Coordinates of C-alpha atoms in Angstrom, one line a residue:
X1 CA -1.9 -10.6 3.4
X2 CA -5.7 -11.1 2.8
X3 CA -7.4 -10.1 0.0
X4 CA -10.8 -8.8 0.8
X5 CA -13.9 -9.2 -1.2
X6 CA -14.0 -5.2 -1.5
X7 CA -10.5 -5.5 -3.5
X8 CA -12.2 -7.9 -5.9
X9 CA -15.3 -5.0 -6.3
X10 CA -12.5 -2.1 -6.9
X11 CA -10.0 -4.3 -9.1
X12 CA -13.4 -5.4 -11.6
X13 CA -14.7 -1.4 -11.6
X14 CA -11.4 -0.4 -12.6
X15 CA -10.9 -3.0 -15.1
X16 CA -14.1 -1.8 -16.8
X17 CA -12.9 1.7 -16.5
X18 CA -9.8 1.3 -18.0
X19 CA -11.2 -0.7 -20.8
X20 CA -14.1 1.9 -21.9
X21 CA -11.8 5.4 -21.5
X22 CA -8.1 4.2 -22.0
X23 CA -8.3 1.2 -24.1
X24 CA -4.4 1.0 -23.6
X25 CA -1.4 -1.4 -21.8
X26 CA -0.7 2.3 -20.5
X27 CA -3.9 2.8 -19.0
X28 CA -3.9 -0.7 -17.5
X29 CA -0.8 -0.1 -15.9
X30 CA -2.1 2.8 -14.7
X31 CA -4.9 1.3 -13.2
X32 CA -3.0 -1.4 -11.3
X33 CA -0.1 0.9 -10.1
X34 CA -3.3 3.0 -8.5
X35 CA -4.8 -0.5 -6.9
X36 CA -1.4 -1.6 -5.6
X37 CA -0.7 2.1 -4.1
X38 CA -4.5 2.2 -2.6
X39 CA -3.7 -1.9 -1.3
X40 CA -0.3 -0.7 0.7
X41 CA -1.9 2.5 2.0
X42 CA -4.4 0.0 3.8
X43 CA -2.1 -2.0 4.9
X44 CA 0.2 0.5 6.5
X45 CA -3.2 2.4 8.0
X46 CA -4.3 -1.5 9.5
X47 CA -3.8 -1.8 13.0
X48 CA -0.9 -4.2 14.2
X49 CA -1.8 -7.8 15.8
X50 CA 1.1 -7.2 18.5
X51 CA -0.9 -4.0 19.4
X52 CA -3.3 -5.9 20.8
X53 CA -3.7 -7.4 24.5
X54 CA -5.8 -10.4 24.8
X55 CA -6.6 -11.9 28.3
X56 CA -9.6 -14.7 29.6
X57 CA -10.4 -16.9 32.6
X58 CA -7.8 -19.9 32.7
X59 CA -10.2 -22.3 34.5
X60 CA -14.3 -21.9 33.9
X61 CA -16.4 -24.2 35.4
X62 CA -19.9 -25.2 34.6
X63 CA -22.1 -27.7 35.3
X64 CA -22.9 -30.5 32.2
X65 CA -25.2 -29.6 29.9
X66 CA -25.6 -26.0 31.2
X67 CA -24.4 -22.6 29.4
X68 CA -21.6 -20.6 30.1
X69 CA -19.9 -17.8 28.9
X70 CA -16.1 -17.4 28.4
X71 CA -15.1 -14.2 28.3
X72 CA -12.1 -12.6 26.0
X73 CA -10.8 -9.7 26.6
X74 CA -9.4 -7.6 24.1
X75 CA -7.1 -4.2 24.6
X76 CA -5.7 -2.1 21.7
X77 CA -2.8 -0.5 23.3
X78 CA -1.4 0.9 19.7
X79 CA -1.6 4.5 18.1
X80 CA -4.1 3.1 15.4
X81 CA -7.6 2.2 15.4
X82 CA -8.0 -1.5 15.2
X83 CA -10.6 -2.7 12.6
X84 CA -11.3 -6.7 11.6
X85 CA -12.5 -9.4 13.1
X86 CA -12.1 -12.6 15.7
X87 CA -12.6 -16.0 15.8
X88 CA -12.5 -18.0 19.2
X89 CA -11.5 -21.2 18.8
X90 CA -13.2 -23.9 20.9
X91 CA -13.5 -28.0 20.8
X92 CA -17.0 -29.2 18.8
X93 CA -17.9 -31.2 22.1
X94 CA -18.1 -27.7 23.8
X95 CA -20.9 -26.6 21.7
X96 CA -20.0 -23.2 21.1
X97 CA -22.0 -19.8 20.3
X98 CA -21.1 -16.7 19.2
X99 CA -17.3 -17.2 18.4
X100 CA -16.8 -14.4 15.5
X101 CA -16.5 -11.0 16.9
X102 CA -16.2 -8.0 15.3
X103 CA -13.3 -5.5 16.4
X104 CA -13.7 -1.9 16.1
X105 CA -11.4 -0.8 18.7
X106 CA -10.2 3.2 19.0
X107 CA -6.4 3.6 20.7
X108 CA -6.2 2.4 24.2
X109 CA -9.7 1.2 24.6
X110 CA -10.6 -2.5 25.2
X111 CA -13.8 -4.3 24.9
X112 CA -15.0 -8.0 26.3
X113 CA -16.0 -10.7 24.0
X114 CA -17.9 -13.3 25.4
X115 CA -18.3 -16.6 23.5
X116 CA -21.2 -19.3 24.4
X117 CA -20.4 -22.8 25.6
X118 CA -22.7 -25.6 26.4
X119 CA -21.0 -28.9 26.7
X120 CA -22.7 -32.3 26.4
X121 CA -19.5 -34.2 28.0
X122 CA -17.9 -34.4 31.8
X123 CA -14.2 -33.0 31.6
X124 CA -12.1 -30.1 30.1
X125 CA -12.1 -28.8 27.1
X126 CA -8.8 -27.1 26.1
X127 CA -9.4 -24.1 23.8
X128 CA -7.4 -23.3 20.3
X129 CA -6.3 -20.6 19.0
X130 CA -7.5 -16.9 18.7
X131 CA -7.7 -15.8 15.0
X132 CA -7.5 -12.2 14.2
X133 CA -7.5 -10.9 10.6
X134 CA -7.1 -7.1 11.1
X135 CA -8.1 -4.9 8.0
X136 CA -7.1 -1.4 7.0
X137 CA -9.5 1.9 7.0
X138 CA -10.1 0.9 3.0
X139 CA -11.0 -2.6 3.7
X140 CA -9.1 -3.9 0.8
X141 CA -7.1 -6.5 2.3
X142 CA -5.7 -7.1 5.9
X143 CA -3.6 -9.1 8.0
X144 CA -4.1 -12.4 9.5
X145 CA -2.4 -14.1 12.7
X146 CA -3.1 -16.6 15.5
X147 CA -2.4 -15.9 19.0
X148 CA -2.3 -18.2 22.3
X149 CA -4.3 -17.7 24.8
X150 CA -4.5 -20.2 27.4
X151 CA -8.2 -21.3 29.1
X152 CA -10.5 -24.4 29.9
X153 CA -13.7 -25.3 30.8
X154 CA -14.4 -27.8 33.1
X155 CA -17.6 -29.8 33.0
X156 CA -18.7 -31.0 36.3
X157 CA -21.0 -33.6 36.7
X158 CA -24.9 -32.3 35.7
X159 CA -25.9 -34.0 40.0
X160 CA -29.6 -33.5 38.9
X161 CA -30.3 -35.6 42.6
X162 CA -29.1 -32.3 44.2
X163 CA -33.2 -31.6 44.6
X164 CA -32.9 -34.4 46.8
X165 CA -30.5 -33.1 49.2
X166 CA -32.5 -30.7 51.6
X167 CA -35.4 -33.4 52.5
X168 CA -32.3 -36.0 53.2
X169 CA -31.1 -33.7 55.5
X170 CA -34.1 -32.6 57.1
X171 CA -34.6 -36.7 57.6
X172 CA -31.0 -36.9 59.1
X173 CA -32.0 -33.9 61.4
X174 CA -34.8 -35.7 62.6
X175 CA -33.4 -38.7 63.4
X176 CA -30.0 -36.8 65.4
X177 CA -33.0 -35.5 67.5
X178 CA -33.2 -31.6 66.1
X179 CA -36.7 -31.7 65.3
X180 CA -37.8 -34.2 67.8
X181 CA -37.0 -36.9 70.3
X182 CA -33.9 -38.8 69.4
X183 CA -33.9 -42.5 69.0
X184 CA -32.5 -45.8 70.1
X185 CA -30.2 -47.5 68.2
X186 CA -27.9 -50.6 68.9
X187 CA -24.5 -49.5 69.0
X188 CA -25.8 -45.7 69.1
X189 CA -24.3 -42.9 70.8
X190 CA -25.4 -42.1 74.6
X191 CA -27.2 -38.9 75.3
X192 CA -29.9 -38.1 77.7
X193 CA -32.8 -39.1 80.3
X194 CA -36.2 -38.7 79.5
X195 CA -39.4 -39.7 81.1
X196 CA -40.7 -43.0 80.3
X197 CA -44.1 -42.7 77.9
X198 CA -46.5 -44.8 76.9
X199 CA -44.7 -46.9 73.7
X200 CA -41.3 -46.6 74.4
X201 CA -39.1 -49.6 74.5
X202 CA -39.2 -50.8 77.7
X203 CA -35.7 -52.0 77.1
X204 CA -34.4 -48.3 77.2
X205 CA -35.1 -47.6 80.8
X206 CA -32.3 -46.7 82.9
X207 CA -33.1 -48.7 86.3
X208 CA -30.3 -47.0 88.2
X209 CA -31.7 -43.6 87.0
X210 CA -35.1 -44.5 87.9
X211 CA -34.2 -45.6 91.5
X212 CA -32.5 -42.3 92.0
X213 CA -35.7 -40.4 90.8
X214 CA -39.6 -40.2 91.0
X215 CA -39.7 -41.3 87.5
X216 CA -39.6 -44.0 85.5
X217 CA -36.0 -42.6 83.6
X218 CA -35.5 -44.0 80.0
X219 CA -31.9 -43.2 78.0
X220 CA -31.9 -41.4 74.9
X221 CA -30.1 -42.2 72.2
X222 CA -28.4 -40.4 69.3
X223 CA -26.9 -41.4 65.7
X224 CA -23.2 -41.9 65.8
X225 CA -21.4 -39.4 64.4
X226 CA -17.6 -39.0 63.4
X227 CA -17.4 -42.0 61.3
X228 CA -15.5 -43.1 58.3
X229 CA -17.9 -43.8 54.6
X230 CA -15.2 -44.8 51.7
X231 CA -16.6 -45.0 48.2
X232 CA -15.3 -46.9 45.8
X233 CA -15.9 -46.1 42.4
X234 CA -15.0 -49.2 39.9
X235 CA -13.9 -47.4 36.7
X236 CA -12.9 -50.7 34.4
X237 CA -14.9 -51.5 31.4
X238 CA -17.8 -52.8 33.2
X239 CA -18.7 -49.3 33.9
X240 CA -18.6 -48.3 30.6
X241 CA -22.0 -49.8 30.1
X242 CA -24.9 -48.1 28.7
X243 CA -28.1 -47.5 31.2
X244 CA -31.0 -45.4 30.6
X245 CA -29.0 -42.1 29.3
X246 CA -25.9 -42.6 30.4
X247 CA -23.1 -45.0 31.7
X248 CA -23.0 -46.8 34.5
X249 CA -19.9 -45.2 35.8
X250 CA -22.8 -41.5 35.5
X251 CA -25.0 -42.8 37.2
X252 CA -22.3 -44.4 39.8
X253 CA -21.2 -40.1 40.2
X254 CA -24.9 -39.3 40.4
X255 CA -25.3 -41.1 43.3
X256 CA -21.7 -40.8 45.5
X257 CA -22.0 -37.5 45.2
X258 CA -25.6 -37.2 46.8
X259 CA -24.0 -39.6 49.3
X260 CA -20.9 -37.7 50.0
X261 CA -23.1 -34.6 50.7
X262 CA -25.5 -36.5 53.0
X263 CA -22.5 -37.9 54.9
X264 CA -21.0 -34.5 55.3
X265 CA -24.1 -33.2 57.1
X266 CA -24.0 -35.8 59.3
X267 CA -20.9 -35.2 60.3
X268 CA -19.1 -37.9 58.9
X269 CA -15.7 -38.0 57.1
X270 CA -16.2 -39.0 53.7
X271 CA -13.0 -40.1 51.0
X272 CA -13.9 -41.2 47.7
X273 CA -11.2 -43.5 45.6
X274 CA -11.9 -44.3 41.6
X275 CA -9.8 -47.3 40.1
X276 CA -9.4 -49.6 37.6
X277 CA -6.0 -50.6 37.2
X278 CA -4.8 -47.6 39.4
X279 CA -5.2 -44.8 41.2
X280 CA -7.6 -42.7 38.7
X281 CA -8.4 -40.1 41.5
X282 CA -9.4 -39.6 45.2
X283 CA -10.7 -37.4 47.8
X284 CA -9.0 -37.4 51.0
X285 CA -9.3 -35.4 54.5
X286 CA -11.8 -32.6 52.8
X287 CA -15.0 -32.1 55.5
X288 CA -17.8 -30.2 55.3
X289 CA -19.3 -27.7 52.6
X290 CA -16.2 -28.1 50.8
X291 CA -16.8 -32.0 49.9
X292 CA -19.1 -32.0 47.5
X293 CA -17.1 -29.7 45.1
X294 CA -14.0 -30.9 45.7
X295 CA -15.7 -34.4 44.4
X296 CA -17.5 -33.1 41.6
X297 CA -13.9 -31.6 40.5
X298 CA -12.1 -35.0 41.1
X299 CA -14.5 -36.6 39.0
X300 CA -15.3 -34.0 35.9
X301 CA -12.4 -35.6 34.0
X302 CA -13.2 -39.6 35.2
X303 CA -14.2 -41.3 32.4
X304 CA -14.5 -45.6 31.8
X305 CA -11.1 -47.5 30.8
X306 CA -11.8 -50.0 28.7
X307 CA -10.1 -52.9 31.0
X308 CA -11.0 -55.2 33.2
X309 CA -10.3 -54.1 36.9
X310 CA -7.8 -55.0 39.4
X311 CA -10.2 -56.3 42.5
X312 CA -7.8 -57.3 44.6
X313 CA -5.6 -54.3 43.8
X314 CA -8.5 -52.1 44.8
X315 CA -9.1 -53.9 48.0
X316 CA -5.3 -53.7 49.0
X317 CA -5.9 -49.7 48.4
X318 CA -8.8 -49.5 50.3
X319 CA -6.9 -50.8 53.1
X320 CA -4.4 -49.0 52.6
X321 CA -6.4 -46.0 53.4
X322 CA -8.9 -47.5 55.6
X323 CA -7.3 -48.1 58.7
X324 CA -10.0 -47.8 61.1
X325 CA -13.7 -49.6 60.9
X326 CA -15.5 -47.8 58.0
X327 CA -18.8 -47.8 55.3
X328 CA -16.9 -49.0 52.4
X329 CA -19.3 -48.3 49.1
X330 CA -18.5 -49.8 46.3
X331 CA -20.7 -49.1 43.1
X332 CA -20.0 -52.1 40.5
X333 CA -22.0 -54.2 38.5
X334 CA -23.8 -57.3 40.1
X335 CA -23.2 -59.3 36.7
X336 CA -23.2 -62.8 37.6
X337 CA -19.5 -63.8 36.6
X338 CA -17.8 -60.4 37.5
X339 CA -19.5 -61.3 40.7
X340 CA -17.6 -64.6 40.9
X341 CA -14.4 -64.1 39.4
X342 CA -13.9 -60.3 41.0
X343 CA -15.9 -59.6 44.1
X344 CA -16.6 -63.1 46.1
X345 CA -12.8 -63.3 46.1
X346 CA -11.7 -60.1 47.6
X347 CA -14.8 -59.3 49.7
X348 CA -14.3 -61.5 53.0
X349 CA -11.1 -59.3 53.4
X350 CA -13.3 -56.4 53.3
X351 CA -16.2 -57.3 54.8
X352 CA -13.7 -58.8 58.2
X353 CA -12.7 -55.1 59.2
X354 CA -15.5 -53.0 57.2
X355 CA -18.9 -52.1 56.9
X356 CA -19.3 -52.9 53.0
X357 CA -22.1 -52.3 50.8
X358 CA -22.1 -53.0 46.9
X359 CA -24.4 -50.5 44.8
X360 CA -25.0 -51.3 41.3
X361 CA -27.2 -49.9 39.0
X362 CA -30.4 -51.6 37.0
X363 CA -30.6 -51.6 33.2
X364 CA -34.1 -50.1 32.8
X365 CA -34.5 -51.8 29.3
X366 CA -34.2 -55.2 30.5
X367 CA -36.9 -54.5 33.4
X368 CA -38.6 -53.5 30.0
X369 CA -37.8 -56.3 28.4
X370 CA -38.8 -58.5 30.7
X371 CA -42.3 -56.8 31.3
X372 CA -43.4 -57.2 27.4
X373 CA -44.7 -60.7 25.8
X374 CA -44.1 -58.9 22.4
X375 CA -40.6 -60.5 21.6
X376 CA -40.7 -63.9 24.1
X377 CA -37.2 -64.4 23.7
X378 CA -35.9 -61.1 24.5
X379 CA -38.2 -61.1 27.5
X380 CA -37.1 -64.9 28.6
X381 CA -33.8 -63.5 28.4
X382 CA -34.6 -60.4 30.6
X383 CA -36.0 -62.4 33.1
X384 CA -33.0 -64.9 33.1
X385 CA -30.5 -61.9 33.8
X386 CA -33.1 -60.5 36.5
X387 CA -33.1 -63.9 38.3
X388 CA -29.1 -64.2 38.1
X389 CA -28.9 -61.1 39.8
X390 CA -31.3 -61.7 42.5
X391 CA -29.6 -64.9 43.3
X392 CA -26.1 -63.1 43.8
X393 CA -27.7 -60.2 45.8
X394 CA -29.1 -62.7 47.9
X395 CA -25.8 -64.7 47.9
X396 CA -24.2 -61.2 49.6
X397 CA -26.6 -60.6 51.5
X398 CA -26.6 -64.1 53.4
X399 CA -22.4 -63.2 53.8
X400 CA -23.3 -59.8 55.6
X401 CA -22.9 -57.7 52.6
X402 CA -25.6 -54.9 52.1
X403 CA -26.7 -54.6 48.2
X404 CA -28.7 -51.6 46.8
X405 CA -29.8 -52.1 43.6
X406 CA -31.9 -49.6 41.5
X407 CA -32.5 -48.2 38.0
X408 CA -30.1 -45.0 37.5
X409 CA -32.7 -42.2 38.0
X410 CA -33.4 -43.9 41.6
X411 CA -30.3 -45.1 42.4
X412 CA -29.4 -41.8 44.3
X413 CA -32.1 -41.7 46.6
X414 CA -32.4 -45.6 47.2
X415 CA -28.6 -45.3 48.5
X416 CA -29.2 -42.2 50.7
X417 CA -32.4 -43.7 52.1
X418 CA -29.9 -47.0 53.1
X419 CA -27.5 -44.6 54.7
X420 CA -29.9 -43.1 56.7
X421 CA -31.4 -46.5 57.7
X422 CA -27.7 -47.6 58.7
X423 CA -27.5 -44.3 60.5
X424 CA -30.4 -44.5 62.5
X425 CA -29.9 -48.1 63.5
X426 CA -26.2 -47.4 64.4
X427 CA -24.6 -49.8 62.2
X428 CA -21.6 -47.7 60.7

């Protein structure tokens, strides 16, 4: 039973009443036996808890950092009016709104609560417990109980680079020859004559077509389509590093994401595996309009584990599931020692049968760092770890390995610009 603030106001009138005009243990006893009788009345009047129906969404989704509304509904499928009031129950990461309610519900009626969430984090949140206290028609004291009922919401990746998508595409459209002429690439796909004009590559004339014509015939060329792009997502500790707003491993999402939408468009089949130690999840087989979600749902719940990864076990898995020649991304960090005692290892293995490029994100501070003169030994160190990592990218890149390297806000669109540059040149 709860005692309500109202009882306390009755109880204190009565007390005072008793004391002025019966000034007696029998008036007392009077005025508590009339309290008690008014206190059961209201609790046999309250509305039961098992009256009530309540039903939500298991599974809401949202994107991070944006609002959404979880919605509770309530039926009151018992004789009695239902009177009290309802707390919804959420995680403080969700950042919720709104979560009392107040229930005034007449017999079989229902009514929709909705309760504000805003979360700051990728991944579900799992909520608690409903809380109903329930009071009678009196208000003098009520009934509490907590009730189950089930629901999440997932928070997908905030893919603020998704503004970039439509002029990628548009680019990819003009270089498959939509928009305009198609061009030559080595290695590209075969697809019409033309007639030779002033500027083209005299290299692309077609000799036998020409003889056969009364013009000078030059091929056509298309980007290749159909081909494989695996991303690799390295989810040990080293992506657990704080850039600009966020981790490495955020700005690692950021950027597959806009990648695997890019490579969709084109055509492309695109499988996404995160590791560190193991399998932490992966996309397989999913083409089209369907990718990108899929992959922001895959990787809502990723998060960094705090050990160091398992090269050579993620190279046997990418083989594992790479069985023809493919674009194998991997995002890592370009850290002078993980270099040597992780990548330069494993990567010949790769690089034999694959396609790889290595994309790693840039600390912003240190370029900041090593801009200033205001603190020469913070910026002598800055440009120390600038130089180290121009001499591995360099190192990689002399060994056929393709490095993209940018600060995390740039990172998505320096990575699509190298796919399209791949595509067009017909080097997938």
């Amino acid at each position: 039973m709860v005692v309500t603030g109202r009882l306390v106001a009755v109880a204190a009138v009565l007390a005072l009443f008793v004391a002025v005009v019966l000034p007696s243990w029998y008036g007392i006893a009077l005025a508590c036996a009339a309290l008690a009788i008014a206190v059961l009345f209201d609790l046999a009047a309250a509305g039961g808890a098992g009256d009530l129906t309540l039903t939500r969404p298991e599974l809401t989704t949202v994107r991070q950092g944006r609002a959404t509304a979880v919605e509770l509904t309530v039926v009151n499928t018992g004789p009695r009016t239902v009177r009290g009031l309802l707390w919804d129950d959420w995680p403080r990461s969700a950042r919720t709104e709104n979560r009392r309610h107040t229930l005034e519900l007449a017999p079989n009626t229902k009514v929709r609560l909705g309760t504000s969430l805003r979360p700051v984090h990728r991944g579900d949140r799992v909520a608690g417990p409903v809380t109903l206290r329930l009071f009678g028609p009196l208000g003098l004291a009520g009934r509490q109980t907590r009730r189950t009922v089930p629901a999440r919401v997932r928070a997908l990746p905030a893919f603020r680079s998704e503004r970039l998508m439509r002029s990628k595409v548009k680019r990819l459209q003009h270089l498959e020859g939509r928009n305009v002429a198609n061009t030559r690439g080595q290695g590209s796909e075969f697809d019409s004559f033309r007639e030779y004009v002033a500027g083209d590559d005299v290299r692309s004339i077609d000799w036998r077509a020409t003889a056969r014509a009364t013009d000078v015939l030059v091929r056509t060329w298309r980007p290749e389509r159909n081909r494989h792009v695996l991303m690799l997502l390295d989810t040990g500790r080293v992506s657990a590093g704080r850039v600009g707003e966020g981790t490495r491993l955020d700005a690692a999402i950021e950027a597959a994401l806009l990648l695997g939408g890019l490579a969709a468009a084109a055509g492309d089949g695109v499988d996404l595996l995160a590791y560190d130690r193991a399998v932490r999840t992966e996309v397989r087989g999913v083409r089209g309009n369907r990718l990108q979600l899929q992959l922001m749902h895959a990787l809502a719940g990723v998060t960094p584990a705090l050990v160091d990864t398992d090269s050579a076990g993620l190279v046997r898995a990418t083989v594992e599931r790479a069985r023809r020649r493919s674009l194998v991304v991997w995002f890592t960090s370009l850290d002078g020692a993980a270099v040597e005692e992780n990548l330069l290892p494993v990567l010949p293995v790769l690089a034999h049968r694959h396609r790889v490029l290595i994309v790693s994100v840039i600390d912003p501070d240190i370029a900041a760092a090593a801009a200033t003169r205001d603190d020469v030994y913070a910026a002598a160190a800055a440009e120390t770890v600038l130089a180290e990592r121009a001499l591995v990218q360099e190192s990689l890149r002399r060994k056929g390995i393709a490095v993209v390297s940018a600060p995390p806000d740039r990172l998505p669109e320096a990575l699509a610009d190298e796919y399209l540059e791949l595509k067009q040149s017909g080097s997938l």
